[in-house]
mmCIF file of C-alpha atoms and ligand atoms in Angstrom:
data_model
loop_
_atom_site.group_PDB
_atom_site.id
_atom_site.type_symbol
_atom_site.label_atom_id
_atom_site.label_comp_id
_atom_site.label_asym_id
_atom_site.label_seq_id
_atom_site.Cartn_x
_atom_site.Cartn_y
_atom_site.Cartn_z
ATOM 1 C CA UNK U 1 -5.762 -21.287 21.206
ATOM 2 C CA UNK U 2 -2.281 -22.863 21.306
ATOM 3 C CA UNK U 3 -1.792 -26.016 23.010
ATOM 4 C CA UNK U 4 1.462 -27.633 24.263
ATOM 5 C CA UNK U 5 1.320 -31.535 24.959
ATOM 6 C CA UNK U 6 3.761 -33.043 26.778
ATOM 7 C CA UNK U 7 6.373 -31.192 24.454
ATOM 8 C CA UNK U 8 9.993 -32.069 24.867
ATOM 9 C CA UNK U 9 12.814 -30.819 23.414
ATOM 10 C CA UNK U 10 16.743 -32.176 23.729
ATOM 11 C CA UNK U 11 19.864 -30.936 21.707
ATOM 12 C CA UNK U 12 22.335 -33.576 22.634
ATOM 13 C CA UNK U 13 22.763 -33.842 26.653
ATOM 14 C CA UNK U 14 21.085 -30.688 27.328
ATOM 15 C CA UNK U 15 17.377 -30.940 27.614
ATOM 16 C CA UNK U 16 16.137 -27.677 26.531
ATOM 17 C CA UNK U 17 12.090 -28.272 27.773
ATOM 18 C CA UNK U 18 10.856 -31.838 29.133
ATOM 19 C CA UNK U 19 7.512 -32.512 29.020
ATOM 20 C CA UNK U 20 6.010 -29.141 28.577
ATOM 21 C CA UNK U 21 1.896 -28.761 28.466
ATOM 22 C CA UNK U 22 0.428 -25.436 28.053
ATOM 23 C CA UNK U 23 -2.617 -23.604 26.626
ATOM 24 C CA UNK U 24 -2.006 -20.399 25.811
ATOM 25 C CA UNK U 25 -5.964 -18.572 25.604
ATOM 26 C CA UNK U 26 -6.915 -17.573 22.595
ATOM 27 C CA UNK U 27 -7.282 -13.327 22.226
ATOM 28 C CA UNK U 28 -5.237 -13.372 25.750
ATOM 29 C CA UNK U 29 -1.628 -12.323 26.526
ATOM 30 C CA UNK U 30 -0.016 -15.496 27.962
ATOM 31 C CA UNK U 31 3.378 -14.673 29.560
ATOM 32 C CA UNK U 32 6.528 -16.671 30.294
ATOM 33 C CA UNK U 33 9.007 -15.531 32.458
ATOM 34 C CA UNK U 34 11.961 -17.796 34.138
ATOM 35 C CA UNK U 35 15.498 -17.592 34.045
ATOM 36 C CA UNK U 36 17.483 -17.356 31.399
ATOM 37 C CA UNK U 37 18.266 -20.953 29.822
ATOM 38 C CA UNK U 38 14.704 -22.138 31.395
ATOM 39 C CA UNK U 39 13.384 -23.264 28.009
ATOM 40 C CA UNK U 40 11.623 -19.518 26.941
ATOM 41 C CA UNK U 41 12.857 -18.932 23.794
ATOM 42 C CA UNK U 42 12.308 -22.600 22.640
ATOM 43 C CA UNK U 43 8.811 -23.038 23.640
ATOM 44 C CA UNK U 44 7.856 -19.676 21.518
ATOM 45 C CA UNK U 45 10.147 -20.678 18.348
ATOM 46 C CA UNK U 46 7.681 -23.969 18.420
ATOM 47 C CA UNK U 47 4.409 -22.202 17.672
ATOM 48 C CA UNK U 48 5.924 -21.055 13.702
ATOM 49 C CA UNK U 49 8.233 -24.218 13.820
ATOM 50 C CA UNK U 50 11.367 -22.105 14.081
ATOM 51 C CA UNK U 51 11.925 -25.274 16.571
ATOM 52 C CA UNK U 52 10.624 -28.753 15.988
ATOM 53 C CA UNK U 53 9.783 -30.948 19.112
ATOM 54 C CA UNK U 54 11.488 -33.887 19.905
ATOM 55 C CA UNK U 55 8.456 -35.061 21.069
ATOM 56 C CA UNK U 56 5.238 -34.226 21.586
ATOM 57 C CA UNK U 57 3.266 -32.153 20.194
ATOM 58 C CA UNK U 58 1.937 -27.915 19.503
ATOM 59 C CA UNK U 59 -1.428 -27.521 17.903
ATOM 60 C CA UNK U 60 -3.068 -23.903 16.768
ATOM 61 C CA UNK U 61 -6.551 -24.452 17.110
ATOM 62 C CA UNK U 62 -6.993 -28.074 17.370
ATOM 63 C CA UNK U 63 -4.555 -28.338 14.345
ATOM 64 C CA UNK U 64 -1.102 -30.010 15.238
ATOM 65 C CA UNK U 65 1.260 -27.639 13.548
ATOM 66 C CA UNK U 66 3.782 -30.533 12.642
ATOM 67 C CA UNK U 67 1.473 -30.896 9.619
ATOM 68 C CA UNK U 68 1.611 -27.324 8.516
ATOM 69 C CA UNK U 69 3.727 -26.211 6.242
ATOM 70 C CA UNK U 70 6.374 -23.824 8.247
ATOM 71 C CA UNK U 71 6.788 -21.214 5.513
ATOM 72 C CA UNK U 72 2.688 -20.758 5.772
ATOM 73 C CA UNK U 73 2.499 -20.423 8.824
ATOM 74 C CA UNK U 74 5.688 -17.764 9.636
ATOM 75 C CA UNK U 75 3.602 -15.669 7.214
ATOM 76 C CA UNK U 76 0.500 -15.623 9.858
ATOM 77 C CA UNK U 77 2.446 -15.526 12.814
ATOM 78 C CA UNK U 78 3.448 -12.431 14.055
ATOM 79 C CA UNK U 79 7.384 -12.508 15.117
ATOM 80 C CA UNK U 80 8.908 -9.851 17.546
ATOM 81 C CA UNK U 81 12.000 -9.976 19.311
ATOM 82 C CA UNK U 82 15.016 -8.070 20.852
ATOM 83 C CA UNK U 83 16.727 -7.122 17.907
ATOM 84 C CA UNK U 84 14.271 -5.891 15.991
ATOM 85 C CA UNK U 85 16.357 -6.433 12.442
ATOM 86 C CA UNK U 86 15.091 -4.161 9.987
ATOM 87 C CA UNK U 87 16.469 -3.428 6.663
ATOM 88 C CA UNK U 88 18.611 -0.387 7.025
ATOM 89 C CA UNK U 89 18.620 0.450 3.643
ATOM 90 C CA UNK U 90 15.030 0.016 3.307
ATOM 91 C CA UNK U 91 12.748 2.774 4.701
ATOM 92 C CA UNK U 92 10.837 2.637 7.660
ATOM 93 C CA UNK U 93 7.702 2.207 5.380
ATOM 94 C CA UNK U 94 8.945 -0.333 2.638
ATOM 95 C CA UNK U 95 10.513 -2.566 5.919
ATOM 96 C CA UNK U 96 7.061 -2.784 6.620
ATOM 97 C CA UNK U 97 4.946 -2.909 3.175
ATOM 98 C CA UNK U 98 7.465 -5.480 2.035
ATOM 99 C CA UNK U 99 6.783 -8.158 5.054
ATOM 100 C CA UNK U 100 3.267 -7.813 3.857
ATOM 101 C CA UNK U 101 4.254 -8.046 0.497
ATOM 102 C CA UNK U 102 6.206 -11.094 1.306
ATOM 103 C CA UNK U 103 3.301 -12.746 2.921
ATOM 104 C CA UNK U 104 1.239 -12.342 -0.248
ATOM 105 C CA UNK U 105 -0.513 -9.312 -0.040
ATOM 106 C CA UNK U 106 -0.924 -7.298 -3.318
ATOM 107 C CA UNK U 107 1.347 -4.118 -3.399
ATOM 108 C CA UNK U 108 -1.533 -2.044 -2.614
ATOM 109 C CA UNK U 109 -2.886 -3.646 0.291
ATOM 110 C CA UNK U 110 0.477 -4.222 1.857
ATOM 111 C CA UNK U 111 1.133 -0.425 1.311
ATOM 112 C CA UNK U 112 -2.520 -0.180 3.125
ATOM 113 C CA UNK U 113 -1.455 -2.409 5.830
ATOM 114 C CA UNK U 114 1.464 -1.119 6.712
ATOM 115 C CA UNK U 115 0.266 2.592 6.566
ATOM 116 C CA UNK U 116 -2.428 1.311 8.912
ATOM 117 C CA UNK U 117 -0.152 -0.401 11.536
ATOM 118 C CA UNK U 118 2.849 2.150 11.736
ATOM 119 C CA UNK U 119 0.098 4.571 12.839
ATOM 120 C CA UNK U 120 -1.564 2.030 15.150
ATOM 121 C CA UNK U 121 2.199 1.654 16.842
ATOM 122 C CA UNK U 122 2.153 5.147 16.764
ATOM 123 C CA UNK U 123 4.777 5.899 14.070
ATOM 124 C CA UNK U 124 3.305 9.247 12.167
ATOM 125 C CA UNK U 125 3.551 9.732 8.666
ATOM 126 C CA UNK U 126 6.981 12.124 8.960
ATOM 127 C CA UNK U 127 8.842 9.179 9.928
ATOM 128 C CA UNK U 128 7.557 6.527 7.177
ATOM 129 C CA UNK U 129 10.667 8.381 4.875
ATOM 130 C CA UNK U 130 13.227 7.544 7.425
ATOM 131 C CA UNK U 131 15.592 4.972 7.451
ATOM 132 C CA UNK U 132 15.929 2.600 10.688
ATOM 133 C CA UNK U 133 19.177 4.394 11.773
ATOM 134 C CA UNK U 134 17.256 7.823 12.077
ATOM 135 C CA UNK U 135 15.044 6.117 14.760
ATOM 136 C CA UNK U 136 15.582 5.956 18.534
ATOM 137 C CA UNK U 137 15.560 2.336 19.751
ATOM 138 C CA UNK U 138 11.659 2.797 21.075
ATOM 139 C CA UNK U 139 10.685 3.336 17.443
ATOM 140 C CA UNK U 140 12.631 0.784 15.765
ATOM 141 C CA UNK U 141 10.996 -1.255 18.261
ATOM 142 C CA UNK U 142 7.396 0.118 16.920
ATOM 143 C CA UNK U 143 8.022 -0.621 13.634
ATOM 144 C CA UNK U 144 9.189 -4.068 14.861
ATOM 145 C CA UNK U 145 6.068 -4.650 15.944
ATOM 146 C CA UNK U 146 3.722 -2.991 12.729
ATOM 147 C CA UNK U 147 5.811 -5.228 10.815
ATOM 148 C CA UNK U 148 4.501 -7.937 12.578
ATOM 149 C CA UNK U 149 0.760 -6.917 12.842
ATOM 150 C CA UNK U 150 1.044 -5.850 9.000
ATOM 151 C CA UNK U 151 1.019 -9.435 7.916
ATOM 152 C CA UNK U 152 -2.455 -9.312 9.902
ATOM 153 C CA UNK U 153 -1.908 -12.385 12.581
ATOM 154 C CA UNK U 154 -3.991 -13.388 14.915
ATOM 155 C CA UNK U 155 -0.731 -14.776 17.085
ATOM 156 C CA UNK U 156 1.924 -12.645 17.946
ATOM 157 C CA UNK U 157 4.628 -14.072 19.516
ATOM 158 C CA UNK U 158 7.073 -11.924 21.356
ATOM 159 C CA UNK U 159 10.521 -12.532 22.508
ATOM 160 C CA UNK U 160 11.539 -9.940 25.006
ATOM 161 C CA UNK U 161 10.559 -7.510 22.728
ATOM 162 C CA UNK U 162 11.399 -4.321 24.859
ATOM 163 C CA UNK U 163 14.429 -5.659 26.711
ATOM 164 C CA UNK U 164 16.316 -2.831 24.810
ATOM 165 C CA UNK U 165 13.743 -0.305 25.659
ATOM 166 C CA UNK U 166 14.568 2.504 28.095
ATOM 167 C CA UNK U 167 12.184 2.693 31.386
ATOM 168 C CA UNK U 168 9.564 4.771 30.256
ATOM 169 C CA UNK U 169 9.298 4.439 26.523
ATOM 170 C CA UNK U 170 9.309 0.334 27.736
ATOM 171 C CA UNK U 171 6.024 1.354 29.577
ATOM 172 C CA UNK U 172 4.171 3.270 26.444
ATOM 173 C CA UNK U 173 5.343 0.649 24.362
ATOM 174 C CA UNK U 174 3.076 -1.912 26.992
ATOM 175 C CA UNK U 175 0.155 0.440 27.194
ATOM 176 C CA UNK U 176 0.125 0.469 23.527
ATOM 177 C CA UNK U 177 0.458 -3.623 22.805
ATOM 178 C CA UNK U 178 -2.351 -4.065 25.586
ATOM 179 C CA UNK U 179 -4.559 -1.639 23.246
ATOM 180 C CA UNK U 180 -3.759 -3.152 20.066
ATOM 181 C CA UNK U 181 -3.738 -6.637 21.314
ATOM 182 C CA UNK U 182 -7.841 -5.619 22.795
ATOM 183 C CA UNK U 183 -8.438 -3.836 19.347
ATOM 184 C CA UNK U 184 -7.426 -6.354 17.070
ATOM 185 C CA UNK U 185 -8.022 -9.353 19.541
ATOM 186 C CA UNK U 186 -4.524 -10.730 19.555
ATOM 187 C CA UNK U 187 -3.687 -14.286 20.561
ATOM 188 C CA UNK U 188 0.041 -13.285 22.545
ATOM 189 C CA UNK U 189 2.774 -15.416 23.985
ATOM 190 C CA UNK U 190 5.002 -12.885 25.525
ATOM 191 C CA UNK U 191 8.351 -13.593 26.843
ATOM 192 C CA UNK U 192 9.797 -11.181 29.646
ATOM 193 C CA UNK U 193 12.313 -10.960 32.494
ATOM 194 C CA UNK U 194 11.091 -8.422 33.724
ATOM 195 C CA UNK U 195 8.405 -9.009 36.850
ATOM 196 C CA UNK U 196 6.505 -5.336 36.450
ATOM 197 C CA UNK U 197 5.791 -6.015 32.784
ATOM 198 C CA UNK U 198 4.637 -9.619 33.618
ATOM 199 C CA UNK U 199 2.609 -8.901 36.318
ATOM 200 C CA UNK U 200 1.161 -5.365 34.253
ATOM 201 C CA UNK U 201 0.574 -7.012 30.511
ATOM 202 C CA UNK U 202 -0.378 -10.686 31.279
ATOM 203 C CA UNK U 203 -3.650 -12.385 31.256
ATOM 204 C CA UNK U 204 -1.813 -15.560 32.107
ATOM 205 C CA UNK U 205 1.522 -15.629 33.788
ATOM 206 C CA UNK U 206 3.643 -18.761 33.530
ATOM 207 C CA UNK U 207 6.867 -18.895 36.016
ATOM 208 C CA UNK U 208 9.213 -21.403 34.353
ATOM 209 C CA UNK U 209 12.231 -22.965 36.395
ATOM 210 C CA UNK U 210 14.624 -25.075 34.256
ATOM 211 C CA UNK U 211 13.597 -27.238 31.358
ATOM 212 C CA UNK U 212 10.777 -25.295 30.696
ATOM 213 C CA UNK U 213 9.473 -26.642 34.662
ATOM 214 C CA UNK U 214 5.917 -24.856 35.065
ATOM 215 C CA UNK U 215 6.693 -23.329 38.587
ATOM 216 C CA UNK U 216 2.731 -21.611 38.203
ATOM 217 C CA UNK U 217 0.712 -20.243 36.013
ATOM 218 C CA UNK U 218 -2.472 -18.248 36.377
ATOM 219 C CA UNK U 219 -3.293 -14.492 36.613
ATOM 220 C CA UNK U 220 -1.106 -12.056 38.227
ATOM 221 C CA UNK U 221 -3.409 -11.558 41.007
ATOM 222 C CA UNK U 222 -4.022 -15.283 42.020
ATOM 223 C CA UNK U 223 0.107 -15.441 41.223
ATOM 224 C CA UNK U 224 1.067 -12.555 43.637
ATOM 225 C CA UNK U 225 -1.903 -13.413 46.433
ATOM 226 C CA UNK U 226 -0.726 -17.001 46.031
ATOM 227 C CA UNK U 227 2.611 -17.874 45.129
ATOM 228 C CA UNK U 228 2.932 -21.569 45.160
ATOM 229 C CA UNK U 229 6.708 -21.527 46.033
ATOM 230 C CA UNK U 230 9.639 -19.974 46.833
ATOM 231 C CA UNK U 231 10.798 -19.873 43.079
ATOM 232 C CA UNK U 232 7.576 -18.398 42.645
ATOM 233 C CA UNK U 233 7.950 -15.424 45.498
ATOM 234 C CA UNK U 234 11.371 -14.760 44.613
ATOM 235 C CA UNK U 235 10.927 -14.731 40.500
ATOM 236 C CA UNK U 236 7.900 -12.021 41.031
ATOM 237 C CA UNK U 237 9.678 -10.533 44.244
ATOM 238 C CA UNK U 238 6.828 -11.176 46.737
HETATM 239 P P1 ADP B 1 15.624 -18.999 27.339
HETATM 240 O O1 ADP B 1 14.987 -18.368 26.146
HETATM 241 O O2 ADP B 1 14.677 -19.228 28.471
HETATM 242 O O3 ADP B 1 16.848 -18.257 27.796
HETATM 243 P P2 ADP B 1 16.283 -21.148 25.490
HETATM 244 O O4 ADP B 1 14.989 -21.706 25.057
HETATM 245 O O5 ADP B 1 16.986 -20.235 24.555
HETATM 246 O O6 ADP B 1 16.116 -20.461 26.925
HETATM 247 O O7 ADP B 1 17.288 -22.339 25.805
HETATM 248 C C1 ADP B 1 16.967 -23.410 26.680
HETATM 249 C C2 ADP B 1 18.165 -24.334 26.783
HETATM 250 O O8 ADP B 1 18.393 -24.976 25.529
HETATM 251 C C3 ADP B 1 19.478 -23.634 27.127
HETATM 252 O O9 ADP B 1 20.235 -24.490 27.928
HETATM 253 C C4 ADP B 1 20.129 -23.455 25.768
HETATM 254 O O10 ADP B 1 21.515 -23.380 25.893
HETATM 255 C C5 ADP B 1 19.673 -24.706 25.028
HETATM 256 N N1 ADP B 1 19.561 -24.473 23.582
HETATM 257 C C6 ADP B 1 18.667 -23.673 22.972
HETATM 258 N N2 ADP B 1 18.801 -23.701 21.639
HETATM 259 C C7 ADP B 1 19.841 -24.548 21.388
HETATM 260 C C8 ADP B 1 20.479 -25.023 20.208
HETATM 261 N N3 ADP B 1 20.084 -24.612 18.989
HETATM 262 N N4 ADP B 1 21.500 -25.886 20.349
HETATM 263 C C9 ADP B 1 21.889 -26.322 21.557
HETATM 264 N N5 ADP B 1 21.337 -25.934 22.715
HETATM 265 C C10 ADP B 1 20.318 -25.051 22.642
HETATM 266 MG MG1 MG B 2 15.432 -16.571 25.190
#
């Protein structure tokens, strides 16, 4: 599991998240949604120490990760986000086989790896040759995420990974993490605006008002049967 304790974080005047405790489940989807500025961004950066606290503390496990060393663990934690950044000279199957590569897998197994998790994402083999302009922003977006499971992570974090995403593509590409996140039981922070892909993908739901300010959190049903506040009904639009 990942643990938050009493986690601050300030740049200057602005306090980015104040006193910010969380677990998120391990092998669940925990997701954060708030407005933008509420802290989202900053509490997921803190699980691979993209973002140090100013105080308090993140632990993996029991394990505070302040005492592990950051380039360790960015090569066992899965990274997604918006822009999905992949190497447009590379193609779409050495952008993946290299992240594995990079995280210390021999060149075989990476090659493996990656085969394996382009066609779990549901990228077939006639597209492995391509180069990321020749994909349509869903499957850039799928690659995105095999590069991410191809360093084989038990965390994934996500950072509104299919705010790009047309409508309907955005919904195969949710029916397809909640498989592969139940096949390869996935610890998942997930960060969203977007109420119908909170309420659909999350195990927990965590409604953040500024600062990182835990509005609620539970499951989408107790959330939506019970909102604790008007933040809450007007965030999830109940
Ligand atoms: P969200 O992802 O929910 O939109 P962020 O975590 O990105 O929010 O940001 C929370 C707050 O912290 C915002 O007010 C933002 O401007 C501020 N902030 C985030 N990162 C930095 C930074 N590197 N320097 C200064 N302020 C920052
Ligand atoms: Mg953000």
């Amino acid at each position: 599991m990942i643990e938050f304790d009493r986690v601050s974080k300030t740049y200057g005047s602005t306090t980015a998240l104040a006193d910010f405790s969380l677990v998120a489940p391990t092998s669940k989807i925990t997701v954060l949604m708030g407005l933008s500025g509420s802290g989202k961004t900053t509490i997921v950066r803190m699980v691979n120490k993209m973002v140090t606290p100013t105080s308090g503390s993140v632990s993996i496990d029991g394990l505070d990760v302040s005492g592990l060393d950051a380039v360790t663990l960015r090569r066992s934690i899965g990274y997604v986000m918006q822009e999905v950044g992949l190497l447009p000279h590379k193609t779409v199957l050495d952008n993946v086989t290299l992240i594995a590569q990079i995280a210390g897998q021999p060149a075989d197994v990476a090659h493996r790896n990656a085969t394996e998790m382009l066609q779990m994402v549901g990228i077939n083999k006639q597209f492995f040759t391509r180069f990321p302009h020749q994909l349509s922003g869903g499957q850039q977006q799928r690659v995105g995420v095999a590069r991410a499971l191809a360093i084989k992570p038990n965390i994934l974090l996500m950072d509104e990974p299919f705010g790009a995403v047309d409508p309907i593509v955005r919904e195969e590409l949710q029916d397809e993490l909640c498989r592969i996140q139940r096949e390869l039981g996935l610890t998942i922070m997930f960060v969203t605006h977007d109420r119908h892909e909170a309420l659909k993908i999350a195990d927990q739901l965590v409604i953040l008002s500024n600062s990182g300010h835990i509005e609620q959190a539970g499951s989408p049903s107790e959330l939506v049967a019970n909102p604790a506040n008007a933040f809450v009904r007007k965030i999830l639009g109940v």
